[in-house]
Structure formats: C-alpha cells, structure tokens
GROMACS .gro file of C-alpha atoms in nm:
model
  163
    1MET     CA    1  -7.734  -1.689   2.817
    2ILE     CA    2  -7.572  -1.346   2.792
    3ILE     CA    3  -7.242  -1.484   2.916
    4ARG     CA    4  -7.254  -1.741   2.636
    5ILE     CA    5  -7.309  -1.464   2.384
    6SER     CA    6  -7.010  -1.271   2.524
    7LEU     CA    7  -6.790  -1.579   2.507
    8TRP     CA    8  -6.911  -1.648   2.154
    9LEU     CA    9  -6.819  -1.292   2.051
   10VAL     CA   10  -6.471  -1.332   2.204
   11PHE     CA   11  -6.420  -1.659   2.019
   12VAL     CA   12  -6.546  -1.502   1.693
   13SER     CA   13  -6.304  -1.211   1.725
   14LEU     CA   14  -6.001  -1.442   1.760
   15PRO     CA   15  -6.030  -1.595   1.406
   16VAL     CA   16  -6.084  -1.245   1.268
   17PHE     CA   17  -5.755  -1.134   1.428
   18LEU     CA   18  -5.585  -1.441   1.278
   19LEU     CA   19  -5.733  -1.352   0.938
   20VAL     CA   20  -5.596  -0.997   0.976
   21GLU     CA   21  -5.250  -1.141   1.050
   22LEU     CA   22  -5.272  -1.367   0.745
   23LEU     CA   23  -5.379  -1.079   0.519
   24LEU     CA   24  -5.092  -0.865   0.647
   25ARG     CA   25  -4.845  -1.142   0.558
   26LEU     CA   26  -5.003  -1.164   0.214
   27SER     CA   27  -4.965  -0.785   0.180
   28VAL     CA   28  -5.329  -0.707   0.108
   29PRO     CA   29  -5.348  -0.327   0.144
   30VAL     CA   30  -5.689  -0.211   0.291
   31LEU     CA   31  -5.868  -0.524   0.407
   32PRO     CA   32  -5.652  -0.598   0.718
   33ASP     CA   33  -5.720  -0.250   0.857
   34ILE     CA   34  -6.098  -0.289   0.820
   35LEU     CA   35  -6.096  -0.645   0.961
   36SER     CA   36  -5.878  -0.548   1.258
   37ARG     CA   37  -6.123  -0.268   1.344
   38LEU     CA   38  -6.410  -0.519   1.308
   39ALA     CA   39  -6.236  -0.773   1.537
   40ALA     CA   40  -6.158  -0.503   1.793
   41ALA     CA   41  -6.521  -0.387   1.784
   42ILE     CA   42  -6.646  -0.745   1.830
   43LEU     CA   43  -6.407  -0.800   2.124
   44LEU     CA   44  -6.499  -0.464   2.276
   45SER     CA   45  -6.871  -0.538   2.238
   46ALA     CA   46  -6.820  -0.877   2.408
   47PHE     CA   47  -6.655  -0.715   2.710
   48ALA     CA   48  -6.907  -0.429   2.713
   49LEU     CA   49  -7.193  -0.681   2.706
   50LEU     CA   50  -7.032  -0.872   2.992
   51LEU     CA   51  -6.984  -0.554   3.197
   52LEU     CA   52  -7.336  -0.434   3.120
   53THR     CA   53  -7.479  -0.771   3.223
   54GLY     CA   54  -7.286  -0.757   3.551
   55ALA     CA   55  -7.403  -0.401   3.617
   56VAL     CA   56  -7.765  -0.491   3.547
   57ALA     CA   57  -7.741  -0.798   3.772
   58ILE     CA   58  -7.591  -0.591   4.055
   59PHE     CA   59  -7.858  -0.324   4.006
   60LYS     CA   60  -8.134  -0.589   4.021
   61ILE     CA   61  -7.986  -0.736   4.338
   62ILE     CA   62  -7.963  -0.391   4.498
   63ILE     CA   63  -8.320  -0.300   4.403
   64GLY     CA   64  -8.446  -0.638   4.529
   65THR     CA   65  -8.259  -0.595   4.855
   66VAL     CA   66  -8.395  -0.243   4.903
   67PHE     CA   67  -8.752  -0.358   4.839
   68ASP     CA   68  -8.698  -0.654   5.069
   69TYR     CA   69  -8.555  -0.427   5.338
   70PHE     CA   70  -8.858  -0.198   5.332
   71SER     CA   71  -9.114  -0.478   5.306
   72SER     CA   72  -9.368  -0.511   5.584
   73GLY     CA   73  -9.239  -0.852   5.692
   74GLN     CA   74  -8.886  -0.722   5.734
   75ARG     CA   75  -9.008  -0.411   5.915
   76ILE     CA   76  -9.205  -0.625   6.159
   77GLN     CA   77  -8.908  -0.855   6.210
   78ARG     CA   78  -8.673  -0.561   6.275
   79ARG     CA   79  -8.923  -0.410   6.517
   80LEU     CA   80  -8.953  -0.743   6.699
   81LEU     CA   81  -8.574  -0.774   6.723
   82TYR     CA   82  -8.555  -0.416   6.855
   83ILE     CA   83  -8.819  -0.491   7.120
   84GLN     CA   84  -8.638  -0.810   7.224
   85ALA     CA   85  -8.305  -0.627   7.250
   86ARG     CA   86  -8.467  -0.348   7.451
   87HIS     CA   87  -8.632  -0.603   7.680
   88ASP     CA   88  -8.297  -0.776   7.740
   89GLN     CA   89  -8.135  -0.439   7.808
   90ILE     CA   90  -8.406  -0.350   8.062
   91LYS     CA   91  -8.365  -0.689   8.233
   92ARG     CA   92  -7.990  -0.636   8.263
   93LEU     CA   93  -8.044  -0.281   8.387
   94PHE     CA   94  -8.297  -0.406   8.644
   95TYR     CA   95  -8.052  -0.669   8.767
   96PHE     CA   96  -7.769  -0.419   8.806
   97ARG     CA   97  -7.995  -0.166   8.972
   98THR     CA   98  -8.112  -0.426   9.225
   99VAL     CA   99  -7.750  -0.523   9.294
  100GLN     CA  100  -7.665  -0.155   9.337
  101MET     CA  101  -7.963  -0.098   9.568
  102LYS     CA  102  -7.870  -0.402   9.777
  103TYR     CA  103  -7.515  -0.274   9.807
  104PHE     CA  104  -7.618   0.077   9.914
  105THR     CA  105  -7.881  -0.051  10.159
  106ASP     CA  106  -7.621  -0.285  10.308
  107VAL     CA  107  -7.376   0.005  10.345
  108LYS     CA  108  -7.647   0.219  10.506
  109ARG     CA  109  -7.751  -0.068  10.736
  110ARG     CA  110  -7.392  -0.120  10.848
  111SER     CA  111  -7.350   0.250  10.909
  112LEU     CA  112  -7.669   0.264  11.115
  113LEU     CA  113  -7.567  -0.051  11.301
  114LYS     CA  114  -7.229   0.103  11.383
  115ILE     CA  115  -7.396   0.422  11.509
  116ASN     CA  116  -7.648   0.218  11.710
  117ASN     CA  117  -7.372   0.002  11.859
  118HIS     CA  118  -7.178   0.315  11.953
  119LYS     CA  119  -7.485   0.464  12.126
  120HIS     CA  120  -7.560   0.132  12.295
  121ILE     CA  121  -7.201   0.104  12.423
  122HIS     CA  122  -7.221   0.454  12.567
  123SER     CA  123  -7.554   0.382  12.736
  124LEU     CA  124  -7.417   0.054  12.877
  125SER     CA  125  -7.105   0.233  12.998
  126LYS     CA  126  -7.314   0.496  13.175
  127ALA     CA  127  -7.536   0.226  13.329
  128ASN     CA  128  -7.230   0.030  13.448
  129GLN     CA  129  -7.078   0.345  13.592
  130LYS     CA  130  -7.400   0.418  13.782
  131ASN     CA  131  -7.410   0.058  13.911
  132LEU     CA  132  -7.047   0.076  14.022
  133LEU     CA  133  -7.109   0.405  14.199
  134ALA     CA  134  -7.411   0.252  14.374
  135ILE     CA  135  -7.205  -0.052  14.479
  136LYS     CA  136  -6.915   0.172  14.587
  137LYS     CA  137  -7.146   0.354  14.827
  138ASN     CA  138  -7.229   0.021  14.996
  139TYR     CA  139  -6.861  -0.071  15.068
  140PRO     CA  140  -6.682   0.074  15.368
  141GLU     CA  141  -6.425   0.346  15.305
  142GLN     CA  142  -6.149   0.135  15.463
  143PHE     CA  143  -6.189  -0.141  15.198
  144LEU     CA  144  -6.179   0.105  14.912
  145GLY     CA  145  -5.863   0.267  15.049
  146ASN     CA  146  -5.682  -0.071  15.057
  147TYR     CA  147  -5.817  -0.151  14.709
  148ASN     CA  148  -5.689   0.174  14.561
  149LYS     CA  149  -5.342   0.111  14.711
  150LYS     CA  150  -5.323  -0.247  14.577
  151MET     CA  151  -5.459  -0.162  14.235
  152PRO     CA  152  -5.144  -0.003  14.085
  153ALA     CA  153  -4.933  -0.307  14.186
  154ILE     CA  154  -5.190  -0.545  14.035
  155GLU     CA  155  -5.192  -0.342  13.714
  156ARG     CA  156  -4.810  -0.346  13.693
  157ASN     CA  157  -4.802  -0.723  13.738
  158ARG     CA  158  -5.068  -0.771  13.476
  159ILE     CA  159  -4.885  -0.552  13.223
  160LEU     CA  160  -4.541  -0.705  13.290
  161LYS     CA  161  -4.663  -1.065  13.301
  162PRO     CA  162  -4.667  -1.226  12.952
  163CYS     CA  163  -4.991  -1.382  12.844
   0.00000   0.00000   0.00000
C-alpha cells in the first residue's frame, strides 16, 4: 500500500513539473517557482516515504529475527545441535584415541617381543654351547684333532663354492 502511495506521488509530481515548464514558456512570473518547489517537495516526499518504509520493514525483520533467535524453541534447538556436535566430536576423538592406543601397544609389544627373542636366542645359544661341550667330552681327542685340521679346508670350499 505504501509503495502505491509513493508511486502515486511520483506520478503526481511529473504533471506538476510539466505545468511548471508550460508556465515558464508562457512567461508567468511567480507561479512556476512555487509550483517547481511543490513538485520537488512531492517527489522528495515520495522517495522519503519509500526509504522510510524500507527502513521500517528492515527494522521489523531485524527485531523479529532477534526475538526469534532468543526464543525458547530456538535456544533448545541450538542446545540440541551443540550436544549433537559435541557427541560426534567425542566419538571421533574416541576412535582416534583407540587407534592411537592400538598403535602404541603394538609398538610396545613388538619391542618386548624383540627383547624376549634376543634373550631367548642367548639362552638357546648358551644351552647349545653347553650341549656341544658335553658331547665334545665324549669324543676321543684324536677325532677332534682331525676335525679341527679338516675344518678350515671345508670352510674355504664352502665360501668359494657358489650356491
């Protein structure tokens, strides 16, 4: 409705400007000045009314939006969205923490396994050495002497022979 009034005022001011032009051509002395001021005032009031209407409409929209933003329904909805986002964040954090824990436990397990294997190899080596010493005591000295003499030649052949 207000836009119609503004348009009506613009359309009313146009004939007044044409009347001012006609009176100037007819050389009427004072009347064109008064009518031109009247037409300018009508045109200015039309644009002012249009701007004022726009400002009031924007102000109403802003006030309505602010009241809607602070309404209880919107507050509850924002709180619910916050809780859902926080829940999703905690789930992602839990997942990444479990992946991290699995990784570090696997690294620790491998380290312990390596240490255990190293200890086990040493204990097996010591046990084998004891067994070999026990077996060596059972063989005659003459056999071991021949074995020690043949051993370097066997080693050379094994190293020089391609696999």
